[in-house]
PDB file of C-alpha atoms in Angstrom:
ATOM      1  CA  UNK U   1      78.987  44.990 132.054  1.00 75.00           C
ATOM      2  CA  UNK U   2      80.270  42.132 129.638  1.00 79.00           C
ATOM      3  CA  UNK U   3      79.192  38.433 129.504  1.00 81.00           C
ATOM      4  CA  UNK U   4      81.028  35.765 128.940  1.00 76.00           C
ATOM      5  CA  UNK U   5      80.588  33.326 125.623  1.00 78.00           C
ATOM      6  CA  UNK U   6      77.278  31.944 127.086  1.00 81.00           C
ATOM      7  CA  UNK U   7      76.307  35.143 127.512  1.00 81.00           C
ATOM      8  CA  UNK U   8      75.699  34.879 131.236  1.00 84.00           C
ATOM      9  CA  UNK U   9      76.391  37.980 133.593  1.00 83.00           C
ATOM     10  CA  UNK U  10      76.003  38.623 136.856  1.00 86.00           C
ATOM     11  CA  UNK U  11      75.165  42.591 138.138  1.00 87.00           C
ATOM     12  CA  UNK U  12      73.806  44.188 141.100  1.00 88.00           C
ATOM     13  CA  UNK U  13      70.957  46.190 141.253  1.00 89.00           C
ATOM     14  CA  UNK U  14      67.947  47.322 143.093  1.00 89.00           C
ATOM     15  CA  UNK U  15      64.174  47.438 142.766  1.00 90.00           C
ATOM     16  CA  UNK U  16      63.137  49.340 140.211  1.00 91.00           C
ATOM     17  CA  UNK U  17      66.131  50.029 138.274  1.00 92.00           C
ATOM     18  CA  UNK U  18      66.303  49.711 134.447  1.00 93.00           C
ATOM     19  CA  UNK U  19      68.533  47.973 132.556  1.00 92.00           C
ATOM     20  CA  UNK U  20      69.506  48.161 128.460  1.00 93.00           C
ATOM     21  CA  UNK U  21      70.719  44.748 127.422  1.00 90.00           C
ATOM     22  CA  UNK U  22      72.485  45.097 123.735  1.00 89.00           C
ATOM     23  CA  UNK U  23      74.507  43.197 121.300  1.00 86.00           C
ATOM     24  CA  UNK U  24      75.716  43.598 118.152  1.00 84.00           C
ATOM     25  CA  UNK U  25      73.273  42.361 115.364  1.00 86.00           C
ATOM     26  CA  UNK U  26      70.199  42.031 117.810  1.00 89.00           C
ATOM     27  CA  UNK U  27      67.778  44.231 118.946  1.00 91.00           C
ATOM     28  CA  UNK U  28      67.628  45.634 122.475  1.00 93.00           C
ATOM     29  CA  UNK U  29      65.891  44.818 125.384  1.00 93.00           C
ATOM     30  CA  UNK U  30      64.669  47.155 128.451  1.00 93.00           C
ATOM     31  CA  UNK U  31      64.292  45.332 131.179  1.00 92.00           C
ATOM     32  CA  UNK U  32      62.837  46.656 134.805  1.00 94.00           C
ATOM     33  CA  UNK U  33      64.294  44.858 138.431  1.00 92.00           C
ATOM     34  CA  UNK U  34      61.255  43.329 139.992  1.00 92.00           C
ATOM     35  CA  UNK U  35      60.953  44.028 143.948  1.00 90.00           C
ATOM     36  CA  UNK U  36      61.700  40.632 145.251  1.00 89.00           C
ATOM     37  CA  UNK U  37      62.716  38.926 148.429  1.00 87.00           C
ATOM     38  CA  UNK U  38      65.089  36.965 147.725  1.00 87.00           C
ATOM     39  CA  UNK U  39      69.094  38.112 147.800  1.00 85.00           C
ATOM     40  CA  UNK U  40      69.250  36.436 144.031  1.00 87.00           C
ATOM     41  CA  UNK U  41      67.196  36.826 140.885  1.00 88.00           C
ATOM     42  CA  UNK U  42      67.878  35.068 137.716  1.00 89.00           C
ATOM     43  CA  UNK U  43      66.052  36.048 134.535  1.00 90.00           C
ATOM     44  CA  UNK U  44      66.627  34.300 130.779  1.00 89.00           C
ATOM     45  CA  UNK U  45      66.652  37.179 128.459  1.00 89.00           C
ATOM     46  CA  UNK U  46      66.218  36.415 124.827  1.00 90.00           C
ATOM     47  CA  UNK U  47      67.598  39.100 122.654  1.00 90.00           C
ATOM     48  CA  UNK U  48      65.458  39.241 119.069  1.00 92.00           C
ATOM     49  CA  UNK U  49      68.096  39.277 115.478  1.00 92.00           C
ATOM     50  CA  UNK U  50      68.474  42.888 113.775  1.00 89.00           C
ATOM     51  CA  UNK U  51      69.140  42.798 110.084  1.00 87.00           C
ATOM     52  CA  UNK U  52      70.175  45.896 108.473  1.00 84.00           C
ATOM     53  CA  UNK U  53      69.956  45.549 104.763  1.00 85.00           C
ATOM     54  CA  UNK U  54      72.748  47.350 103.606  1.00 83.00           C
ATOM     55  CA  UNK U  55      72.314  48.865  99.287  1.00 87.00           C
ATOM     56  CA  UNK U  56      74.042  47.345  96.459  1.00 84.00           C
ATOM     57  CA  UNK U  57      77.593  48.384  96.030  1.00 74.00           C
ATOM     58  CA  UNK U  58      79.229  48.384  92.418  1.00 69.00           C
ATOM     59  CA  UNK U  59      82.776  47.842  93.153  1.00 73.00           C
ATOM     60  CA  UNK U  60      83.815  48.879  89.426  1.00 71.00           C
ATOM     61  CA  UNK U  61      82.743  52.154  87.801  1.00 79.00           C
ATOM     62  CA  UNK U  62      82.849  49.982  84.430  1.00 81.00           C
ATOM     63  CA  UNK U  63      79.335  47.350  83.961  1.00 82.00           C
ATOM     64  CA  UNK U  64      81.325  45.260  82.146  1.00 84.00           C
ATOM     65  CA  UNK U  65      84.491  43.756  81.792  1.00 85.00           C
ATOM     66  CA  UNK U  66      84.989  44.625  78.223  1.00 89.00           C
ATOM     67  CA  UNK U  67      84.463  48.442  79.049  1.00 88.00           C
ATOM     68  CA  UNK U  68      86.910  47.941  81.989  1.00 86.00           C
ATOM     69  CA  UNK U  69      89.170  46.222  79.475  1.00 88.00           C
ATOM     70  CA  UNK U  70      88.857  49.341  76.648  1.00 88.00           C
ATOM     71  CA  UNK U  71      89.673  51.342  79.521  1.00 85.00           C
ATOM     72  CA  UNK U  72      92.565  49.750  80.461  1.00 81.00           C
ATOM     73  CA  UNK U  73      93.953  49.771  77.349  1.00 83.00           C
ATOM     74  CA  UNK U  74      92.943  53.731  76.306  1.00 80.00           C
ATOM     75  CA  UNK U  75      94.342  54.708  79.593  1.00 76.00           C
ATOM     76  CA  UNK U  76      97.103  57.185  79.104  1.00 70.00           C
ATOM     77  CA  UNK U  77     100.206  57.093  80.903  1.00 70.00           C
ATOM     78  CA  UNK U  78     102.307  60.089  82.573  1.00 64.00           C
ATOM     79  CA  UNK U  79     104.639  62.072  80.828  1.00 76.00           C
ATOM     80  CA  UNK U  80     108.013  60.951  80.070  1.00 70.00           C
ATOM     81  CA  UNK U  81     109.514  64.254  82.061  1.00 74.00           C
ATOM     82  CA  UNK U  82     107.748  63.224  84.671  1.00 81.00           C
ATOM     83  CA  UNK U  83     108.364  59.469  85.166  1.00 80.00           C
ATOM     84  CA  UNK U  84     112.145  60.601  84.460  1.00 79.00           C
ATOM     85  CA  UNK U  85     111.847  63.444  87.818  1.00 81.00           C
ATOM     86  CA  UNK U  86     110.112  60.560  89.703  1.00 82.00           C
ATOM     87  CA  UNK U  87     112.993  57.847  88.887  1.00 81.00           C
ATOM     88  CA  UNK U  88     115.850  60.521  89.647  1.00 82.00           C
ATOM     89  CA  UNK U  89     114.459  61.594  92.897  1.00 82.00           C
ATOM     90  CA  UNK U  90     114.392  57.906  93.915  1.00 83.00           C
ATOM     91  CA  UNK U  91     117.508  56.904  93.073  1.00 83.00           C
ATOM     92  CA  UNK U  92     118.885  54.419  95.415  1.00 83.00           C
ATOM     93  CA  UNK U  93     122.536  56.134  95.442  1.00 85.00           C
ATOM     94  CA  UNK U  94     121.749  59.707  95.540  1.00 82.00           C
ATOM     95  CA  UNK U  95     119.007  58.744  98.699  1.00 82.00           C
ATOM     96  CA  UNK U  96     121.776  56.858 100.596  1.00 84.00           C
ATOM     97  CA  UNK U  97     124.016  59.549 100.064  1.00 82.00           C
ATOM     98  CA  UNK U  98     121.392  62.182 101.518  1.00 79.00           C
ATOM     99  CA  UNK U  99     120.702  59.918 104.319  1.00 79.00           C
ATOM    100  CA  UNK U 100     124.219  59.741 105.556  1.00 76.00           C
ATOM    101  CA  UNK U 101     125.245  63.343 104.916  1.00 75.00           C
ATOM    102  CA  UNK U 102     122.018  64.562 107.063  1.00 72.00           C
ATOM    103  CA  UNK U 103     122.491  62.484 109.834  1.00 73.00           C
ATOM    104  CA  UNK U 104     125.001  64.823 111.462  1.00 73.00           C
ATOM    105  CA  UNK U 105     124.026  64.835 115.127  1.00 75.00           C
ATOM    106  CA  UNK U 106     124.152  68.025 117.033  1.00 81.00           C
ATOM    107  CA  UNK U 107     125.423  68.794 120.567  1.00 87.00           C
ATOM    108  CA  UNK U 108     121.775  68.294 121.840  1.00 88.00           C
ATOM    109  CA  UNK U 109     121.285  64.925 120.456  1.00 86.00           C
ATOM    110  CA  UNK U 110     124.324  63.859 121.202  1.00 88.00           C
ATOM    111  CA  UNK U 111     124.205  64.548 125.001  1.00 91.00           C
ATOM    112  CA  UNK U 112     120.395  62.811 124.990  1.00 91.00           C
ATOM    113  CA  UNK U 113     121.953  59.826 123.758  1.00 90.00           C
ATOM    114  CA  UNK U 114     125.224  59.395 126.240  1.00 92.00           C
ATOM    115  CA  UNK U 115     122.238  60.037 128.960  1.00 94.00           C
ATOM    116  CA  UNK U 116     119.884  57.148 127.628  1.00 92.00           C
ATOM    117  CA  UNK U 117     123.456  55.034 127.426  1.00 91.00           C
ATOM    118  CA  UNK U 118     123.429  55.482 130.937  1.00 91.00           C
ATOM    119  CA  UNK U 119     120.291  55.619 132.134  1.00 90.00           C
ATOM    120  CA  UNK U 120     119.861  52.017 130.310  1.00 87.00           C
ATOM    121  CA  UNK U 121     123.355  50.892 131.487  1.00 86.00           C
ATOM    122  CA  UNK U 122     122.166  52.046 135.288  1.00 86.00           C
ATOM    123  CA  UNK U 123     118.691  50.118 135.393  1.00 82.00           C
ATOM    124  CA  UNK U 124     120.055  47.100 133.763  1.00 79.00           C
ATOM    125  CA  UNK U 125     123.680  46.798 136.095  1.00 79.00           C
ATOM    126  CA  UNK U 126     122.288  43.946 137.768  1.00 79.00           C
ATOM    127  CA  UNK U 127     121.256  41.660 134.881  1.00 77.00           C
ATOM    128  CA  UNK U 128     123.005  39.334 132.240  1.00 74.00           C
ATOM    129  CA  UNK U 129     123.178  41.275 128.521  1.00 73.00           C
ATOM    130  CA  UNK U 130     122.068  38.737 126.201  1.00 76.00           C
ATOM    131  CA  UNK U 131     124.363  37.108 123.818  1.00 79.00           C
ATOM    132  CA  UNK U 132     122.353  37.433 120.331  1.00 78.00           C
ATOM    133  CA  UNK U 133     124.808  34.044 119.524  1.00 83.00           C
ATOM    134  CA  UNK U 134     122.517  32.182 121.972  1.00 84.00           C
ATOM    135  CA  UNK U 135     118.980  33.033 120.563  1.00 85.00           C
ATOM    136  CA  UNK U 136     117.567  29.975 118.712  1.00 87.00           C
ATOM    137  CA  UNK U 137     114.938  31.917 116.715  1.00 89.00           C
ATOM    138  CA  UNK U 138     117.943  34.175 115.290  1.00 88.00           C
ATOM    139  CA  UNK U 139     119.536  31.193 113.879  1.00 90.00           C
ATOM    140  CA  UNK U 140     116.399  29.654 112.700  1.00 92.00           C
ATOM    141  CA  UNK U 141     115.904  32.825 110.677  1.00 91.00           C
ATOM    142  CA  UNK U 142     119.648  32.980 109.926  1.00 90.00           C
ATOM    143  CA  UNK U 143     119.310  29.160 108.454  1.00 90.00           C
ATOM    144  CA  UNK U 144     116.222  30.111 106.291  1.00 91.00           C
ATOM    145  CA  UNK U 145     117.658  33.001 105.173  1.00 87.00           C
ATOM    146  CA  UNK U 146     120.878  31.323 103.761  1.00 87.00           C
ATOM    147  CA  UNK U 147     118.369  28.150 102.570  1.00 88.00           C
ATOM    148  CA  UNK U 148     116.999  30.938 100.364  1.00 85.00           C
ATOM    149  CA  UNK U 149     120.024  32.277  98.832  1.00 81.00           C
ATOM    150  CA  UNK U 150     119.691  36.149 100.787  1.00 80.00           C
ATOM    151  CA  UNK U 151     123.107  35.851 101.435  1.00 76.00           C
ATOM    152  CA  UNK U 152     124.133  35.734  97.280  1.00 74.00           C
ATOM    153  CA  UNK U 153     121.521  38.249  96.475  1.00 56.00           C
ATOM    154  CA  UNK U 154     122.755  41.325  98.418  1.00 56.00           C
ATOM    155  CA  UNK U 155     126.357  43.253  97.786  1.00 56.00           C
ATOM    156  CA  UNK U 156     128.699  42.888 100.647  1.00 52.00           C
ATOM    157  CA  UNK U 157     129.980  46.602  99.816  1.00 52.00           C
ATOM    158  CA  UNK U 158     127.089  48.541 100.500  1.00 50.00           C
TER     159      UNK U 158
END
């Protein structure tokens, strides 16, 4: 079972039966159900702090900032060729074009999409749609947007 922030739970048992209380970052506690008489039986368990040392980590393979620095500077870049290969294959232009000319649906997507249409269309006939116009966080965000200047950033032709 759980406790709550106290740390107070409540859980039935019988005489005899043996119970593991454990927390994270303490130690735990066996505990043993007394026979008693009565229906209730409160007990005030301490649990006792575990602290696991953990080993030094060195976050840097370099012991000092001057080596990391010499490094830094020593390092050696890719090839040319290859930064060129990397550019071209993400090319803004030629991956818009390939996204566009391979989203071609076939017959079988086509038909699972007219039947989502109107499965949606069936289990929603008896509500309102939502006009978007009406939402007051979409204009908020609209509003900061054009407070930033999104609007003048962006090409209306793409």
């Amino acid at each position: 079972t759980t406790t709550g922030v106290t740390g107070f739970f409540s859980l039935p048992t019988l005489a005899g039966d043996s119970i593991v209380i454990s927390a994270i970052g303490y130690k735990k506690r066996f505990f043993r159900m007394p026979d008693v008489k009565e229906k209730a039986y409160a007990v005030l368990i301490e649990l006792k702090e575990d602290v696991t040392l953990l080993p030094t980590v060195e976050i840097f393979p370099y012991p000092t900032e001057e080596a990391f620095k010499d490094a830094f500077l020593t390092m050696q870049l890719p090839d040319e060729k290859e930064y060129n290969a990397v550019r071209k294959n993400l090319d803004q232009e030629l991956l818009t074009r390939m996204m566009y000319e391979s989203l071609t649906p076939d017959p079988q997507a086509n038909y699972r999409y007219v039947m989502n249409q109107s499965q949606f269309a069936a289990s929603n006939r008896n509500f309102y749609r939502s006009n978007p116009l009406l939402n007051p966080i979409a204009w908020a965000q609209f509003i900061k947007s054009v407070k930033r200047g999104d609007l003048k950033k962006k090409k209306w032709k793409e």
